[in-house]
Short mmCIF file of C-alpha atoms in Angstrom, two decimals:
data_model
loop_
_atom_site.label_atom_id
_atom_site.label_comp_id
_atom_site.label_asym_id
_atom_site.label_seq_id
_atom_site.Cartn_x
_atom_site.Cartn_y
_atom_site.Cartn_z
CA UNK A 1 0.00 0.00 0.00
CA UNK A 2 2.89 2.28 -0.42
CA UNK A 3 0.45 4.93 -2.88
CA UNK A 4 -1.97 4.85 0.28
CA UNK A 5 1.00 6.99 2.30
CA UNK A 6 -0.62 10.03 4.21
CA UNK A 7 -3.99 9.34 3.33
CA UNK A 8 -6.94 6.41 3.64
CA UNK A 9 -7.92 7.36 7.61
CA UNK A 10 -11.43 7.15 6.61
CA UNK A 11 -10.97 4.27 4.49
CA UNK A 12 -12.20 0.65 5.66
CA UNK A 13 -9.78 -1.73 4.05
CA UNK A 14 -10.96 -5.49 3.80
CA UNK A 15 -9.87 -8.80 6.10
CA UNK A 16 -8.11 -11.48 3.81
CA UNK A 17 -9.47 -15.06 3.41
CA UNK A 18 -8.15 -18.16 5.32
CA UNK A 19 -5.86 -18.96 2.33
CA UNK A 20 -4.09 -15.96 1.46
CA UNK A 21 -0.91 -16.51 4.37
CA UNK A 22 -1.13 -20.20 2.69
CA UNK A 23 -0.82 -19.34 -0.65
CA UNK A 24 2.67 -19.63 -2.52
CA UNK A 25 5.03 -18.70 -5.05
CA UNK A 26 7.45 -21.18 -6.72
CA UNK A 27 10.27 -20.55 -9.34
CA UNK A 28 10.97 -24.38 -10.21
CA UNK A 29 11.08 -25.55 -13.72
CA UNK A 30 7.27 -26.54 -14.44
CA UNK A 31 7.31 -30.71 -15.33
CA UNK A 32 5.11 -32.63 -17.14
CA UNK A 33 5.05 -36.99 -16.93
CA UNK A 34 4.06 -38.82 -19.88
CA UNK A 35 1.88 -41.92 -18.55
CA UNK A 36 1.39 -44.83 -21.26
CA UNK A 37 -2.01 -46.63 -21.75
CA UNK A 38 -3.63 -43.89 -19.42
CA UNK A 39 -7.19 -43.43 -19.17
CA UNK A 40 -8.67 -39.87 -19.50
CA UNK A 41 -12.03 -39.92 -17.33
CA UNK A 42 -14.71 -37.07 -16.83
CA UNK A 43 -15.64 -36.15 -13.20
CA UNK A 44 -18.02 -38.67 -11.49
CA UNK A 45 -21.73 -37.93 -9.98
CA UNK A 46 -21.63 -35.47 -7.06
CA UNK A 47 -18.29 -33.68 -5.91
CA UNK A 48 -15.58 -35.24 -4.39
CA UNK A 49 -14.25 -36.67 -7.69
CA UNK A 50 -13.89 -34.31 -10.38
CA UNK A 51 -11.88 -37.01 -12.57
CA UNK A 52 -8.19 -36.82 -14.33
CA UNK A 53 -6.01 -39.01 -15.71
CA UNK A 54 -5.59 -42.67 -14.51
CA UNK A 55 -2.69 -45.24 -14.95
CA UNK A 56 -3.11 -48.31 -16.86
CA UNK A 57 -3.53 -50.36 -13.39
CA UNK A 58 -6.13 -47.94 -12.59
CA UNK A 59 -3.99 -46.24 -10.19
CA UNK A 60 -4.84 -42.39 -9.72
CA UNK A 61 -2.50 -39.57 -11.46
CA UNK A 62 -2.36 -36.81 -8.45
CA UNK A 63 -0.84 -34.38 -10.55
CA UNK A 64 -4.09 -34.50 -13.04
CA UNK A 65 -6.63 -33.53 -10.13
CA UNK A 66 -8.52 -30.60 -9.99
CA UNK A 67 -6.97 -29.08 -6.70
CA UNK A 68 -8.17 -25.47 -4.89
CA UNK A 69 -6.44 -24.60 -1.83
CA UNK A 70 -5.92 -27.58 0.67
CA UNK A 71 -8.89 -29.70 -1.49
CA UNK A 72 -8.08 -32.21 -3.83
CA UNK A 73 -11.08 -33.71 -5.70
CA UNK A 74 -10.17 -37.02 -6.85
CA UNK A 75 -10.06 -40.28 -5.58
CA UNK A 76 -6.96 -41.66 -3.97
CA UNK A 77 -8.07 -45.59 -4.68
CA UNK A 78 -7.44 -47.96 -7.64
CA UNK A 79 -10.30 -47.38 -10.21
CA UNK A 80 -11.94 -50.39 -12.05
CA UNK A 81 -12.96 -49.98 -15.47
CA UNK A 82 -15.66 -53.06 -16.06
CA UNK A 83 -17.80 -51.57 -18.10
CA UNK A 84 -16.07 -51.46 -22.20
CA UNK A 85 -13.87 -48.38 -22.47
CA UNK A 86 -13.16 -46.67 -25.80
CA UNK A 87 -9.41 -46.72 -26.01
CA UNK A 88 -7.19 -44.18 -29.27
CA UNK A 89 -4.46 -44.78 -30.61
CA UNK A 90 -3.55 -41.38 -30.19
CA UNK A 91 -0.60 -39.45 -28.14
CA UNK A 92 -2.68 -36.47 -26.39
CA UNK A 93 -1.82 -33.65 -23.75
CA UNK A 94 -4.36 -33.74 -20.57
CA UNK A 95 -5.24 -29.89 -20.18
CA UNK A 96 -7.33 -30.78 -17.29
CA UNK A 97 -10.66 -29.19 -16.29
CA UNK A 98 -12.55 -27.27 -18.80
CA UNK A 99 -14.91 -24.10 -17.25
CA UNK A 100 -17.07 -21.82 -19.07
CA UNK A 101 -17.03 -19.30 -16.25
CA UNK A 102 -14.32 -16.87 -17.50
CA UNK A 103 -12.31 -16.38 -14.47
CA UNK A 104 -11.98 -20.31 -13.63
CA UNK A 105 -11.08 -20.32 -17.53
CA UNK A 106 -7.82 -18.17 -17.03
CA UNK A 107 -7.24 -19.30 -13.72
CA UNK A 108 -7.86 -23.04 -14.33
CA UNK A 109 -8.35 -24.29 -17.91
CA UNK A 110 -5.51 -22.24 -19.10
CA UNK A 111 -3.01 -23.77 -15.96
CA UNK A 112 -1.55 -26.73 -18.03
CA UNK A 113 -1.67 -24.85 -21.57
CA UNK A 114 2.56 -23.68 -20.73
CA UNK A 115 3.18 -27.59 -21.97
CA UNK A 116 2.42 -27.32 -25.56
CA UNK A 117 4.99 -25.54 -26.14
CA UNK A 118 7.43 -27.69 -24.44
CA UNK A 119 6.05 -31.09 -25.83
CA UNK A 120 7.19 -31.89 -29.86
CA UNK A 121 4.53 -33.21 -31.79
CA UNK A 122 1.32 -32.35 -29.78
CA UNK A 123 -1.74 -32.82 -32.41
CA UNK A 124 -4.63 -32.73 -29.58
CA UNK A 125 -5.34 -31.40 -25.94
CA UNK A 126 -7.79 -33.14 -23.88
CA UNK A 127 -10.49 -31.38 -21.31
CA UNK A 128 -12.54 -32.80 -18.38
CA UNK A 129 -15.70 -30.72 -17.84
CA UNK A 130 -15.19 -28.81 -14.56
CA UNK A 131 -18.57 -26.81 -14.65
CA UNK A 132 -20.38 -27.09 -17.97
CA UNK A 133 -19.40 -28.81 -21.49
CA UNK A 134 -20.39 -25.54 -23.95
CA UNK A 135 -17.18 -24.58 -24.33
CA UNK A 136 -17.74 -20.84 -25.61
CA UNK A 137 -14.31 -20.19 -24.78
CA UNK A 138 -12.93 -22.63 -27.01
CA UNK A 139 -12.49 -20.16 -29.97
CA UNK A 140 -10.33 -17.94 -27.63
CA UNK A 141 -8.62 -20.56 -26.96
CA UNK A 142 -7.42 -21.68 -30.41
CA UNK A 143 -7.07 -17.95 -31.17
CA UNK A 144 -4.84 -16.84 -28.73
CA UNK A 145 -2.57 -20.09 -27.29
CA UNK A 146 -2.74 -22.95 -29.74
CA UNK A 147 -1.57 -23.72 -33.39
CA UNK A 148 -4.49 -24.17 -35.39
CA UNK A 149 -3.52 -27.90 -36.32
CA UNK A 150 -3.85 -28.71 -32.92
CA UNK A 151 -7.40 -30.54 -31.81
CA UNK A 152 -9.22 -29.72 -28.92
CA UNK A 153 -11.53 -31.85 -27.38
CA UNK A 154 -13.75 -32.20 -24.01
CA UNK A 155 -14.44 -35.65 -23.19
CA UNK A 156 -18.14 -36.60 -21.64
CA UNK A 157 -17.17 -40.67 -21.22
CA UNK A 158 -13.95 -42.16 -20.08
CA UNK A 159 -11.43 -42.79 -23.25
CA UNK A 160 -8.07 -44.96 -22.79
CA UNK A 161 -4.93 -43.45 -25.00
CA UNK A 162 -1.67 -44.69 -26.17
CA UNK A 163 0.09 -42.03 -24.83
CA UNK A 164 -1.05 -39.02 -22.25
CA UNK A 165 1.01 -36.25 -21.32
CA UNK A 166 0.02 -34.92 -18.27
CA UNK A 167 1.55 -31.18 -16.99
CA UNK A 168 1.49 -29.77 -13.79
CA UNK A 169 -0.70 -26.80 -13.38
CA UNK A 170 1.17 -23.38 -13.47
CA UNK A 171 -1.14 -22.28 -10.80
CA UNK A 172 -3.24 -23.54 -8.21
CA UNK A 173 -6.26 -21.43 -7.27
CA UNK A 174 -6.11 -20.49 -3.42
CA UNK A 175 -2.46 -22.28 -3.29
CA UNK A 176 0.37 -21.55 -5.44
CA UNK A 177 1.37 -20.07 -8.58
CA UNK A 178 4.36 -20.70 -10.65
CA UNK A 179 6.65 -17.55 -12.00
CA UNK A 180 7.51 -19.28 -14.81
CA UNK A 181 3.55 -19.65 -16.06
CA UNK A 182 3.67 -15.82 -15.76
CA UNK A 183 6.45 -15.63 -18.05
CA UNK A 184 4.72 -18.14 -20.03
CA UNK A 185 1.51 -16.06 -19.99
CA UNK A 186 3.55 -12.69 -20.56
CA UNK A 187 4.72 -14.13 -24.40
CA UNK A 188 1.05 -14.34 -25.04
CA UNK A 189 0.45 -10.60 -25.01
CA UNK A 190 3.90 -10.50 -27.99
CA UNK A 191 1.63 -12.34 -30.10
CA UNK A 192 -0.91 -9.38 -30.85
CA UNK A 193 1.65 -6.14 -29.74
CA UNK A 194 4.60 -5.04 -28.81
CA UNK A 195 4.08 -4.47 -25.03
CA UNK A 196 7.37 -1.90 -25.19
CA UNK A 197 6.02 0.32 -28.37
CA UNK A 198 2.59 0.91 -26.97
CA UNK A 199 1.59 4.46 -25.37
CA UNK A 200 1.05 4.65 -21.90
CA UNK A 201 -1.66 6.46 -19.98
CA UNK A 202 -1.29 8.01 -16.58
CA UNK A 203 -4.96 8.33 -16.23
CA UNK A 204 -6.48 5.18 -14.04
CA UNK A 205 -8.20 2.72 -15.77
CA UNK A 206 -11.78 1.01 -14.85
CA UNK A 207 -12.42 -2.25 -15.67
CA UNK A 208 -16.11 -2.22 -15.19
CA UNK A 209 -18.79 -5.07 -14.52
CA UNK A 210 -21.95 -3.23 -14.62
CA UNK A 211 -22.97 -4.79 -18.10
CA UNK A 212 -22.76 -8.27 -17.10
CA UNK A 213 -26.06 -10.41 -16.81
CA UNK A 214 -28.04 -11.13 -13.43
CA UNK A 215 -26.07 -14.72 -13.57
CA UNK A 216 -22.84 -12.68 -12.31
CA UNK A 217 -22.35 -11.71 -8.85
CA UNK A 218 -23.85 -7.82 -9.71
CA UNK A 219 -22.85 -5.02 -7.57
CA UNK A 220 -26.05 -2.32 -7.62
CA UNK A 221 -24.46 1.17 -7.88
CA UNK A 222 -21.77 0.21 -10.26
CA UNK A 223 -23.40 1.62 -12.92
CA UNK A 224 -23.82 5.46 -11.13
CA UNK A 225 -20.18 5.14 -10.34
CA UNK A 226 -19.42 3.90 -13.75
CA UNK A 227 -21.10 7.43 -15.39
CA UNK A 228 -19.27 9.54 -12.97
CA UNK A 229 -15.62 8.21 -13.73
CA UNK A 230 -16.60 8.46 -17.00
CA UNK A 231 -17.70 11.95 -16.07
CA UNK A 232 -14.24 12.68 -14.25
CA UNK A 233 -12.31 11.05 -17.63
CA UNK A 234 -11.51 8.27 -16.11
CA UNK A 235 -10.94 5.72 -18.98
CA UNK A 236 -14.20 3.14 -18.34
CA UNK A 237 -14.84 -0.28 -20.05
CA UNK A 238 -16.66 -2.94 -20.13
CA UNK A 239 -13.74 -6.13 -21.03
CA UNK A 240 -16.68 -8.26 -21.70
CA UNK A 241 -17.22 -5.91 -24.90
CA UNK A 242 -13.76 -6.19 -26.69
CA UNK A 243 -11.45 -9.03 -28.14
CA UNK A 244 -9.15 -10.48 -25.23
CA UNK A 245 -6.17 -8.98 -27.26
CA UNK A 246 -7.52 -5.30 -26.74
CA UNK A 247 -8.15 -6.03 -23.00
CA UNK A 248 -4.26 -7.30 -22.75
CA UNK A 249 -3.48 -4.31 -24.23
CA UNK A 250 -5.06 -1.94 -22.09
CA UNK A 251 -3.77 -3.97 -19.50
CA UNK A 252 -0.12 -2.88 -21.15
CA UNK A 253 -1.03 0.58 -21.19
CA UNK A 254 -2.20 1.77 -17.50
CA UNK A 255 -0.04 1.48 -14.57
CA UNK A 256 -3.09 2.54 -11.83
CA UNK A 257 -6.10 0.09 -12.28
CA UNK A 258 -9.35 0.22 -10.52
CA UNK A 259 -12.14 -2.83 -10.25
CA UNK A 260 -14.57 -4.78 -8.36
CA UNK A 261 -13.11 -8.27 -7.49
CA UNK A 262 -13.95 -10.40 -10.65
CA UNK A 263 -12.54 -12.20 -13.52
CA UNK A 264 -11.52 -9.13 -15.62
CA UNK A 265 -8.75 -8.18 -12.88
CA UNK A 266 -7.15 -11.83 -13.85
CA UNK A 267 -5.80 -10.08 -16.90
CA UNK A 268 -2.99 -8.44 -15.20
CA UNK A 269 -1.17 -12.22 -15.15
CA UNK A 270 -0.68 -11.29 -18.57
CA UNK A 271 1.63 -8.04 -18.17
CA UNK A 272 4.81 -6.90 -16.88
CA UNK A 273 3.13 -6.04 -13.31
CA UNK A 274 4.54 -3.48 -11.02
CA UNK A 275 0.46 -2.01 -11.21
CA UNK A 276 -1.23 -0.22 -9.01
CA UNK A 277 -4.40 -1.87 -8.32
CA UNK A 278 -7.64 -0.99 -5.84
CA UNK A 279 -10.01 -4.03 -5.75
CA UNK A 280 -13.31 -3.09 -4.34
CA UNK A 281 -15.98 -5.56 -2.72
CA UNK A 282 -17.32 -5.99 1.14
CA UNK A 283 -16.19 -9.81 1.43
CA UNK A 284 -12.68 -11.05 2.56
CA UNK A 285 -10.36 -10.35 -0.04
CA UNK A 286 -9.78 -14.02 -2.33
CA UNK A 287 -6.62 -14.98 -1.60
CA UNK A 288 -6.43 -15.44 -5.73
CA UNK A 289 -5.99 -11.88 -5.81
CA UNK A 290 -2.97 -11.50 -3.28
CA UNK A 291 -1.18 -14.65 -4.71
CA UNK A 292 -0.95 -12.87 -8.36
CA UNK A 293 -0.58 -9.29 -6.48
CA UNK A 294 2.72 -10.54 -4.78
CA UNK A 295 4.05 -12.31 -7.71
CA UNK A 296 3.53 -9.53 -9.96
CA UNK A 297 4.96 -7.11 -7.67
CA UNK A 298 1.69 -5.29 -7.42
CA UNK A 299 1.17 -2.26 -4.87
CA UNK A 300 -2.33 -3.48 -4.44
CA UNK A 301 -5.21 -2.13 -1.66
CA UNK A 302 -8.54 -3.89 -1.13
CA UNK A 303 -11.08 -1.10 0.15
CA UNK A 304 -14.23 -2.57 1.33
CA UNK A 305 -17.57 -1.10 -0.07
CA UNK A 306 -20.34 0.36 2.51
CA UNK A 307 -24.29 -0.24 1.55
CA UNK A 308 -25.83 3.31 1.30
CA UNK A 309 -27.79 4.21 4.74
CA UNK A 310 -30.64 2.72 4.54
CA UNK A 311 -29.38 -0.36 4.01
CA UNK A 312 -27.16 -0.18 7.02
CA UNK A 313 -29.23 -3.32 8.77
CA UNK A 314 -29.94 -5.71 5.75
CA UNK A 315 -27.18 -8.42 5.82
CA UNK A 316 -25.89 -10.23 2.83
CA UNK A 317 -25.12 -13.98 2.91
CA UNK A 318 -21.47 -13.65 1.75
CA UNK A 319 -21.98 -15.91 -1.03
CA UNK A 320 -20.15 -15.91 -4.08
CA UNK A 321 -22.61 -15.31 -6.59
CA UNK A 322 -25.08 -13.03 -4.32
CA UNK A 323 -26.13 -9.62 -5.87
CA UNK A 324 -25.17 -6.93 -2.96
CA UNK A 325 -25.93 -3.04 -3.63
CA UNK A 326 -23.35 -0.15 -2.12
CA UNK A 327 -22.85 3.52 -1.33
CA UNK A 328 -21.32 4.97 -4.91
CA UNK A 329 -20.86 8.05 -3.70
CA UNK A 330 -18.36 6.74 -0.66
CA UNK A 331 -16.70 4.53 -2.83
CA UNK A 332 -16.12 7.49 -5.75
CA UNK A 333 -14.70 9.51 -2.53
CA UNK A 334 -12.02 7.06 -1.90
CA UNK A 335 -10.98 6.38 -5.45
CA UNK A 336 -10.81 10.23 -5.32
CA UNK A 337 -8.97 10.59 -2.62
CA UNK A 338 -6.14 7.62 -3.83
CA UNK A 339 -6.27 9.14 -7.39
CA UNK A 340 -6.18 12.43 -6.82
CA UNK A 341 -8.76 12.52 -9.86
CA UNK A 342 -11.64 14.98 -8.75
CA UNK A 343 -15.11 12.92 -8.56
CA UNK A 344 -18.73 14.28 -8.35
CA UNK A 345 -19.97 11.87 -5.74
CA UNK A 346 -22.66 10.11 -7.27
CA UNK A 347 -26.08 8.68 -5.77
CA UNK A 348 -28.04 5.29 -5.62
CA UNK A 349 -30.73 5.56 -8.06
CA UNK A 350 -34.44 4.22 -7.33
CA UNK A 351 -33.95 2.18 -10.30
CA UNK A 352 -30.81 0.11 -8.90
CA UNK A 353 -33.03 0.24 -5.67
CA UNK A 354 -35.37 -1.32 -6.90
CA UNK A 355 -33.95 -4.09 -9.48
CA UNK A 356 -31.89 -5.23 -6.23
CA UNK A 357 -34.74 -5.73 -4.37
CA UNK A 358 -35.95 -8.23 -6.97
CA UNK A 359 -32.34 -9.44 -8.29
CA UNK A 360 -31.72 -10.32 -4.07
CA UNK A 361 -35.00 -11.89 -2.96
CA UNK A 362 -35.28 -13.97 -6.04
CA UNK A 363 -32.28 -15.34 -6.30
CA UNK A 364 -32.18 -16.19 -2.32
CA UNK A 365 -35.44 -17.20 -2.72
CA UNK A 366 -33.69 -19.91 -4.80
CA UNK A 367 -31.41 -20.60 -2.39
CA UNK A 368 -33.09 -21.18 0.54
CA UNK A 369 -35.36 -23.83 -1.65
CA UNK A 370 -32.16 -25.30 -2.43
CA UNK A 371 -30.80 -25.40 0.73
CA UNK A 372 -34.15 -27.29 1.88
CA UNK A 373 -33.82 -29.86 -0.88
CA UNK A 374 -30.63 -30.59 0.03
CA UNK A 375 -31.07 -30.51 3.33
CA UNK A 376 -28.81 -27.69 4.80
CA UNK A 377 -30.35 -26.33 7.90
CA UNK A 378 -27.44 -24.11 8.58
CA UNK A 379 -27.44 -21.78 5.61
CA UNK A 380 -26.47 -18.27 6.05
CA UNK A 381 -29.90 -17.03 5.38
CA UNK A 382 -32.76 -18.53 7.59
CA UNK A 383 -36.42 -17.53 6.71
CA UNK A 384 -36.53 -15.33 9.78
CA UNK A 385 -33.34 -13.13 8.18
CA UNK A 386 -34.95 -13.10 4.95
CA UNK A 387 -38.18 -11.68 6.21
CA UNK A 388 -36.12 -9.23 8.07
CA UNK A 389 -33.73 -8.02 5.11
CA UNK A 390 -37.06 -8.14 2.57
CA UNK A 391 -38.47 -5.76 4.87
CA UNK A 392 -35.28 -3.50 4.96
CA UNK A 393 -35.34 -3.68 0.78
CA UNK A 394 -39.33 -2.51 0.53
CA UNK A 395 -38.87 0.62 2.83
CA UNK A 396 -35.47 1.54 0.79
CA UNK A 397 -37.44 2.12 -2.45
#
């Protein structure tokens, strides 16, 4: 927080999660083993085993697993394969688990993608689904990080290979991360530019989320403080609107970033670092954020968002995908006084007042049926703090 010197008194800065004194940074060579007769298997019902690779005795690859902090989510037994398996006579590179949630993307799917250029003769990559089978990001994929003769394919059914190459992942969400996958990740950007002959801007630059759909963790007020950056000439967009090689290269050309916590402030792992970077939200910080912010050398502070007044006694579940509304007008204060850019504080509009109300009660509406189904009586959200916060969100439109 050295750019925080002399000021932030009135600033409420954000606790870190349980990972982020955990979480690591290695400099080793990444390795890859090359397994023979190996079966490729898709993630089995419910959610301790995600799936990987498997040895031709069946044995368990640990390497292959889907891993997030301390968790590993595959079985550590001898599998069985009775029923007939397909088995290719092909040599193929595991890429591991395939997500069509952008952020788990770059932070996940990508992980194993350094090997490709460090194995001769690759000719396919093979995915797991992690969280859906769509693949949307696919054609970013082949655009940006593999040759086009190179196949890429998500397997639904188990599939035994002549050969499988499986990588370690460069990073490990909640973990570790590897330097040399940044460096890796860093060559990417030399593909579309030259980071060194672009022109730099010493304005700050806001990577926005206000245009994203109610499936996204929406943060009601974004789109007041949005208009008055833009107001203030603040440079403002919306990543989700432009190719991934423009958002690299804006990436390139600020030094002093500003953004909610979300999947668009991954895109730094693709610069030089040394940013300056204020993440806002009201939850512990994700210890994602602090692993990439110490190996990038980022001077990085994580100012926590206040609900506007009347909201002062409704109390959010925490959860990851819950819609939350906040005071734009504080927040635009801060940013003003770390920026130095003058701000016209901006206010909560009925409008964002009101589509919260409805955004928030249906979708915990939806999770407290869920949680019944399931049977989870200890949710964070019990009918009686439902009725309470519903009644909070009528009288604040």
């Amino acid at each position: 927080m050295q750019f925080l010197d002399g000021i932030g008194d009135n600033m409420e800065f954000r606790k870190f999660d349980d990972n982020a004194d955990s979480a690591t940074i290695s400099n080793k060579k990444l390795t890859y083993e090359v397994f023979d007769g190996a079966y490729i298997v898709p993630k089995s019902k419910g959610n301790k085993n995600k799936g990987g690779v498997y040895r031709a005795d069946g044995s368990p690859v640990e390497k292959s697993a889907l891993a997030r902090g301390k968790f590993l989510y595959q079985s550590p037994g001898k599998r069985k394969f009775n029923n007939p398996v397909e088995i290719r006579d092909e040599s193929v590179v595991f890429a591991g688990h395939y997500f069509d949630h952008f952020g788990h993307f770059l932070l996940e799917s990508l992980a194993r993608i350094w090997a490709i250029s460090s194995e001769e003769n690759v000719s396919k990559i093979i995915y797991i689904p992690g969280e859906g089978v769509a693949g949307k990001f696919l054609p970013l994929l082949r655009e940006i990080f593999l040759d086009a003769s190179i196949e890429v394919e998500i397997l639904t059914s188990p599939v035994r290979y002549r050969k499988v190459v499986v990588p370690e992942p460069g990073i490990i969400i909640k973990k570790s991360i590897n330097s040399n996958y940044q460096k890796y990740l860093r060559k990417i950007s030399e593909k579309f530019f030259d980071p060194k002959s672009l022109e730099k801007y010493k304005e700050p630059l806001y990577l926005s989320r206000a245009g994203l759909g109610q499936k996204q963790r929406l943060a009601y007020g974004e789109r007041e403080l949005e208009a008055a950056l833009q107001e203030a000439h603040i440079r403002t967009v919306r990543p989700e609107k432009l190719k991934f090689s423009d958002q690299l290269k804006l990436i390139h050309q600020h030094d002093l970033i500003l953004g909610f916590e979300g999947s668009q402030m991954h895109n730094v792992l693709f610069s030089d670092g040394g940013k300056k970077i204020l993440y806002f939200d009201y939850r512990p910080v994700n210890s994602n954020y602090v692993m990439i912010d110490k190996l990038m050398g980022n001077d990085s502070v994580y100012l926590s968002t206040e609900p506007p007044a009347e909201y002062r006694k409704f109390v959010p579940g925490g959860l990851t995908s819950e819609p939350f509304i906040f005071d734009p007008g504080k927040l635009s204060s801060d940013i003003q006084e770390i920026t130095g850019v003058r701000i016209s504080p901006p206010v909560i509009t009925k409008t964002s007042r009101v589509e919260f109300a409805a955004h928030w009660s249906s979708w915990m509406c939806n999770k407290l049926i869920s949680w019944r189904v399931k049977g989870i009586k200890n949710g964070p959200m019990d009918a009686d703090l439902f009725s309470k916060n519903m009644r909070v969100l009528t009288s604040a439109i």
